[in-house]
PDB file of C-alpha atoms in Angstrom:
ATOM      1  CA  UNK A   1      11.696  38.595   6.580  1.00 41.00           C
ATOM      2  CA  UNK A   2       8.262  38.164   5.256  1.00 46.00           C
ATOM      3  CA  UNK A   3       6.426  34.920   6.414  1.00 44.00           C
ATOM      4  CA  UNK A   4       3.559  32.962   5.242  1.00 53.00           C
ATOM      5  CA  UNK A   5       2.772  31.915   8.755  1.00 55.00           C
ATOM      6  CA  UNK A   6       3.473  33.952  11.806  1.00 61.00           C
ATOM      7  CA  UNK A   7       6.974  33.626  13.068  1.00 61.00           C
ATOM      8  CA  UNK A   8       8.148  31.152  10.362  1.00 62.00           C
ATOM      9  CA  UNK A   9      10.529  32.832   7.860  1.00 70.00           C
ATOM     10  CA  UNK A  10       9.930  31.970   4.144  1.00 69.00           C
ATOM     11  CA  UNK A  11      13.052  29.923   3.792  1.00 70.00           C
ATOM     12  CA  UNK A  12      11.803  27.624   6.590  1.00 66.00           C
ATOM     13  CA  UNK A  13       8.499  26.830   4.845  1.00 63.00           C
ATOM     14  CA  UNK A  14      10.291  24.874   2.163  1.00 69.00           C
ATOM     15  CA  UNK A  15      12.122  22.767   4.806  1.00 66.00           C
ATOM     16  CA  UNK A  16       8.895  22.232   6.679  1.00 59.00           C
ATOM     17  CA  UNK A  17       7.374  21.023   3.583  1.00 62.00           C
ATOM     18  CA  UNK A  18      10.135  18.704   2.838  1.00 66.00           C
ATOM     19  CA  UNK A  19      10.147  17.251   6.394  1.00 55.00           C
ATOM     20  CA  UNK A  20       6.347  16.711   6.275  1.00 62.00           C
ATOM     21  CA  UNK A  21       6.621  14.846   2.896  1.00 55.00           C
ATOM     22  CA  UNK A  22       9.621  12.900   3.621  1.00 61.00           C
ATOM     23  CA  UNK A  23       7.510   9.851   4.850  1.00 75.00           C
ATOM     24  CA  UNK A  24       5.582   9.886   1.452  1.00 80.00           C
ATOM     25  CA  UNK A  25       6.721   8.042  -1.583  1.00 83.00           C
ATOM     26  CA  UNK A  26       7.136  10.445  -4.463  1.00 85.00           C
ATOM     27  CA  UNK A  27       7.473  10.152  -8.253  1.00 86.00           C
ATOM     28  CA  UNK A  28       9.509  12.621 -10.144  1.00 89.00           C
ATOM     29  CA  UNK A  29       9.088  13.179 -13.913  1.00 89.00           C
ATOM     30  CA  UNK A  30      11.513  15.089 -15.911  1.00 88.00           C
ATOM     31  CA  UNK A  31      11.375  16.620 -19.390  1.00 87.00           C
ATOM     32  CA  UNK A  32      13.558  19.219 -21.049  1.00 86.00           C
ATOM     33  CA  UNK A  33      13.645  22.223 -18.706  1.00 88.00           C
ATOM     34  CA  UNK A  34      10.820  20.914 -16.493  1.00 92.00           C
ATOM     35  CA  UNK A  35      10.034  18.502 -13.611  1.00 92.00           C
ATOM     36  CA  UNK A  36       7.150  17.491 -11.527  1.00 92.00           C
ATOM     37  CA  UNK A  37       6.810  15.789  -8.282  1.00 92.00           C
ATOM     38  CA  UNK A  38       3.651  13.659  -7.514  1.00 90.00           C
ATOM     39  CA  UNK A  39       2.567  11.952  -4.342  1.00 86.00           C
ATOM     40  CA  UNK A  40       0.483   8.822  -4.827  1.00 85.00           C
ATOM     41  CA  UNK A  41      -0.543   8.743  -1.085  1.00 80.00           C
ATOM     42  CA  UNK A  42      -1.881  12.220  -1.077  1.00 82.00           C
ATOM     43  CA  UNK A  43      -4.725  11.957  -3.737  1.00 81.00           C
ATOM     44  CA  UNK A  44      -2.044  11.363  -6.302  1.00 86.00           C
ATOM     45  CA  UNK A  45      -1.590  15.083  -6.237  1.00 88.00           C
ATOM     46  CA  UNK A  46       1.288  16.972  -8.047  1.00 92.00           C
ATOM     47  CA  UNK A  47       2.994  19.008  -5.294  1.00 89.00           C
ATOM     48  CA  UNK A  48       5.749  20.573  -7.336  1.00 91.00           C
ATOM     49  CA  UNK A  49       6.177  21.841 -11.003  1.00 94.00           C
ATOM     50  CA  UNK A  50       9.562  23.421 -11.485  1.00 93.00           C
ATOM     51  CA  UNK A  51      11.298  24.940 -14.540  1.00 91.00           C
ATOM     52  CA  UNK A  52      14.374  27.153 -14.936  1.00 89.00           C
ATOM     53  CA  UNK A  53      12.156  30.103 -13.878  1.00 91.00           C
ATOM     54  CA  UNK A  54      11.493  28.279 -10.451  1.00 91.00           C
ATOM     55  CA  UNK A  55       8.483  26.649  -8.734  1.00 90.00           C
ATOM     56  CA  UNK A  56       5.206  27.178 -10.430  1.00 89.00           C
ATOM     57  CA  UNK A  57       2.654  26.031  -7.824  1.00 88.00           C
ATOM     58  CA  UNK A  58       1.663  28.018  -4.743  1.00 78.00           C
ATOM     59  CA  UNK A  59       3.559  27.044  -1.659  1.00 75.00           C
ATOM     60  CA  UNK A  60       1.447  24.938   0.778  1.00 72.00           C
ATOM     61  CA  UNK A  61       1.658  26.173   4.396  1.00 68.00           C
ATOM     62  CA  UNK A  62       2.242  23.438   7.010  1.00 63.00           C
ATOM     63  CA  UNK A  63      -0.284  25.066   9.164  1.00 64.00           C
ATOM     64  CA  UNK A  64      -2.892  25.375   6.331  1.00 64.00           C
ATOM     65  CA  UNK A  65      -6.301  23.759   6.792  1.00 61.00           C
ATOM     66  CA  UNK A  66      -6.406  20.213   5.204  1.00 63.00           C
ATOM     67  CA  UNK A  67      -2.601  19.957   5.145  1.00 67.00           C
ATOM     68  CA  UNK A  68      -1.068  17.966   3.572  1.00 69.00           C
ATOM     69  CA  UNK A  69      -4.120  17.443   1.363  1.00 68.00           C
ATOM     70  CA  UNK A  70      -3.947  21.091   0.419  1.00 74.00           C
ATOM     71  CA  UNK A  71      -2.611  22.918  -2.679  1.00 80.00           C
ATOM     72  CA  UNK A  72      -1.013  21.285  -5.730  1.00 88.00           C
ATOM     73  CA  UNK A  73      -2.638  19.843  -8.812  1.00 91.00           C
ATOM     74  CA  UNK A  74      -5.142  17.051  -8.103  1.00 89.00           C
ATOM     75  CA  UNK A  75      -8.280  15.375  -9.205  1.00 90.00           C
ATOM     76  CA  UNK A  76     -11.147  15.073  -6.786  1.00 87.00           C
ATOM     77  CA  UNK A  77     -13.517  12.241  -7.580  1.00 88.00           C
ATOM     78  CA  UNK A  78     -17.081  12.104  -6.299  1.00 86.00           C
ATOM     79  CA  UNK A  79     -18.817  10.449  -4.758  1.00 83.00           C
ATOM     80  CA  UNK A  80     -16.024   8.458  -3.016  1.00 74.00           C
ATOM     81  CA  UNK A  81     -12.569  10.120  -3.640  1.00 67.00           C
ATOM     82  CA  UNK A  82      -9.838   7.761  -3.194  1.00 67.00           C
ATOM     83  CA  UNK A  83      -7.118   9.103  -0.879  1.00 67.00           C
ATOM     84  CA  UNK A  84      -4.224   6.667  -1.632  1.00 71.00           C
ATOM     85  CA  UNK A  85      -3.345   5.795  -5.261  1.00 80.00           C
ATOM     86  CA  UNK A  86      -0.830   3.042  -6.112  1.00 79.00           C
ATOM     87  CA  UNK A  87       1.848   3.622  -8.837  1.00 79.00           C
ATOM     88  CA  UNK A  88       1.471   1.602 -11.877  1.00 77.00           C
ATOM     89  CA  UNK A  89       4.009   2.875 -14.143  1.00 66.00           C
ATOM     90  CA  UNK A  90       6.633   5.675 -14.419  1.00 62.00           C
ATOM     91  CA  UNK A  91       8.672   5.838 -17.505  1.00 68.00           C
ATOM     92  CA  UNK A  92      10.137   9.316 -17.133  1.00 63.00           C
ATOM     93  CA  UNK A  93       7.374  10.908 -19.189  1.00 64.00           C
ATOM     94  CA  UNK A  94       4.100   9.569 -17.857  1.00 73.00           C
ATOM     95  CA  UNK A  95       2.972   8.526 -14.501  1.00 71.00           C
ATOM     96  CA  UNK A  96      -0.103   6.307 -14.100  1.00 74.00           C
ATOM     97  CA  UNK A  97      -1.758   5.679 -10.653  1.00 76.00           C
ATOM     98  CA  UNK A  98      -4.889   3.788  -9.974  1.00 79.00           C
ATOM     99  CA  UNK A  99      -7.152   2.810  -6.991  1.00 67.00           C
ATOM    100  CA  UNK A 100      -9.957   0.399  -6.713  1.00 66.00           C
ATOM    101  CA  UNK A 101     -12.738   1.211  -4.366  1.00 67.00           C
ATOM    102  CA  UNK A 102     -16.425   1.544  -5.337  1.00 72.00           C
ATOM    103  CA  UNK A 103     -14.990   2.541  -8.821  1.00 85.00           C
ATOM    104  CA  UNK A 104     -11.886   1.984 -10.554  1.00 87.00           C
ATOM    105  CA  UNK A 105      -9.999   5.188 -11.133  1.00 89.00           C
ATOM    106  CA  UNK A 106      -6.929   6.204 -13.149  1.00 88.00           C
ATOM    107  CA  UNK A 107      -4.561   9.244 -13.080  1.00 89.00           C
ATOM    108  CA  UNK A 108      -2.162  10.122 -15.782  1.00 89.00           C
ATOM    109  CA  UNK A 109       0.388  12.913 -15.701  1.00 92.00           C
ATOM    110  CA  UNK A 110       2.762  13.877 -18.513  1.00 91.00           C
ATOM    111  CA  UNK A 111       5.151  16.776 -19.212  1.00 91.00           C
ATOM    112  CA  UNK A 112       5.045  18.154 -22.678  1.00 88.00           C
ATOM    113  CA  UNK A 113       7.096  21.314 -23.429  1.00 86.00           C
ATOM    114  CA  UNK A 114       6.065  23.735 -20.906  1.00 89.00           C
ATOM    115  CA  UNK A 115       2.771  22.028 -19.919  1.00 92.00           C
ATOM    116  CA  UNK A 116       1.597  19.331 -17.533  1.00 93.00           C
ATOM    117  CA  UNK A 117      -1.017  17.214 -19.252  1.00 93.00           C
ATOM    118  CA  UNK A 118      -3.480  15.596 -16.776  1.00 93.00           C
ATOM    119  CA  UNK A 119      -6.225  12.884 -17.242  1.00 93.00           C
ATOM    120  CA  UNK A 120      -8.465  11.261 -14.711  1.00 93.00           C
ATOM    121  CA  UNK A 121     -10.509   8.344 -15.848  1.00 91.00           C
ATOM    122  CA  UNK A 122     -13.336   6.678 -13.709  1.00 92.00           C
ATOM    123  CA  UNK A 123     -15.079   3.312 -14.412  1.00 92.00           C
ATOM    124  CA  UNK A 124     -18.065   1.910 -12.648  1.00 92.00           C
ATOM    125  CA  UNK A 125     -17.079  -1.588 -11.478  1.00 90.00           C
ATOM    126  CA  UNK A 126     -20.033  -2.162  -9.510  1.00 87.00           C
ATOM    127  CA  UNK A 127     -23.372  -3.800 -10.420  1.00 89.00           C
ATOM    128  CA  UNK A 128     -25.582  -0.597  -9.854  1.00 90.00           C
ATOM    129  CA  UNK A 129     -25.646   2.802 -11.537  1.00 92.00           C
ATOM    130  CA  UNK A 130     -23.030   5.294 -10.050  1.00 89.00           C
ATOM    131  CA  UNK A 131     -23.392   9.033  -9.995  1.00 92.00           C
ATOM    132  CA  UNK A 132     -19.884  10.213 -10.612  1.00 92.00           C
ATOM    133  CA  UNK A 133     -18.072  13.431 -11.178  1.00 92.00           C
ATOM    134  CA  UNK A 134     -14.327  14.588 -11.619  1.00 94.00           C
ATOM    135  CA  UNK A 135     -12.990  17.904 -10.610  1.00 92.00           C
ATOM    136  CA  UNK A 136      -9.394  19.097 -11.403  1.00 93.00           C
ATOM    137  CA  UNK A 137      -8.027  21.846  -9.206  1.00 88.00           C
ATOM    138  CA  UNK A 138      -4.667  23.629  -9.194  1.00 88.00           C
ATOM    139  CA  UNK A 139      -3.179  26.188  -6.666  1.00 75.00           C
ATOM    140  CA  UNK A 140      -1.155  28.617  -8.699  1.00 67.00           C
ATOM    141  CA  UNK A 141      -2.200  31.979  -6.938  1.00 62.00           C
ATOM    142  CA  UNK A 142      -4.662  33.157  -4.268  1.00 63.00           C
ATOM    143  CA  UNK A 143      -7.498  31.412  -5.826  1.00 66.00           C
ATOM    144  CA  UNK A 144      -7.554  27.823  -7.057  1.00 73.00           C
ATOM    145  CA  UNK A 145      -8.362  27.140 -10.801  1.00 82.00           C
ATOM    146  CA  UNK A 146     -11.128  24.564 -11.130  1.00 89.00           C
ATOM    147  CA  UNK A 147     -12.303  22.526 -14.053  1.00 90.00           C
ATOM    148  CA  UNK A 148     -15.338  20.025 -13.391  1.00 91.00           C
ATOM    149  CA  UNK A 149     -16.991  17.334 -15.497  1.00 92.00           C
ATOM    150  CA  UNK A 150     -20.956  17.312 -15.220  1.00 91.00           C
ATOM    151  CA  UNK A 151     -22.309  14.832 -12.816  1.00 91.00           C
ATOM    152  CA  UNK A 152     -22.851  11.560 -14.786  1.00 94.00           C
ATOM    153  CA  UNK A 153     -24.735   8.431 -14.122  1.00 95.00           C
ATOM    154  CA  UNK A 154     -22.431   5.539 -15.125  1.00 95.00           C
ATOM    155  CA  UNK A 155     -23.823   2.211 -15.941  1.00 95.00           C
ATOM    156  CA  UNK A 156     -21.740  -0.946 -15.187  1.00 93.00           C
ATOM    157  CA  UNK A 157     -18.315  -0.665 -16.983  1.00 93.00           C
ATOM    158  CA  UNK A 158     -19.089   2.859 -18.188  1.00 95.00           C
ATOM    159  CA  UNK A 159     -16.294   5.411 -18.134  1.00 95.00           C
ATOM    160  CA  UNK A 160     -16.065   8.953 -17.395  1.00 95.00           C
ATOM    161  CA  UNK A 161     -12.866  10.951 -18.275  1.00 95.00           C
ATOM    162  CA  UNK A 162     -11.785  14.567 -17.777  1.00 95.00           C
ATOM    163  CA  UNK A 163      -8.478  15.934 -19.198  1.00 94.00           C
ATOM    164  CA  UNK A 164      -6.816  19.087 -18.160  1.00 93.00           C
ATOM    165  CA  UNK A 165      -3.649  20.869 -19.301  1.00 93.00           C
ATOM    166  CA  UNK A 166      -1.743  23.570 -17.265  1.00 91.00           C
ATOM    167  CA  UNK A 167       0.885  25.718 -19.040  1.00 90.00           C
ATOM    168  CA  UNK A 168       3.722  27.167 -17.104  1.00 87.00           C
TER     169      UNK A 168
END
């Protein structure tokens, strides 16, 4: 049987992923024919997008560098990326997570038709200007797809947002 990691059969990779994420709180969103699973404690990343055609994200190898912070759909925020997001709301169509650090940040995910719509918003809550940048990344094949905002200097209470949609 082919393997992604030496001596580990493909059917075992799914079990290893489930074992490793069992301790993490997940949020599952459903729409007609699609579902996604997000993990607030892992950068708020989406770790699974499924439809009747199967899983649409590249599998994450437990032995992969940066695991479990590897793969999926996620927003990287610069200069200080939050690692752990807190769930604010989940009503079956939209999940919103936020984390306060040197900035206030918000993630929103929504399933519409055969697409996942993602929005990341950053607001400078400090007293000094803040250089900020948002990068959306998704692993659907051998090479990740990346969309980045330009680096922007945010004055106090100024907002930077970056939306991205992924069709499956």
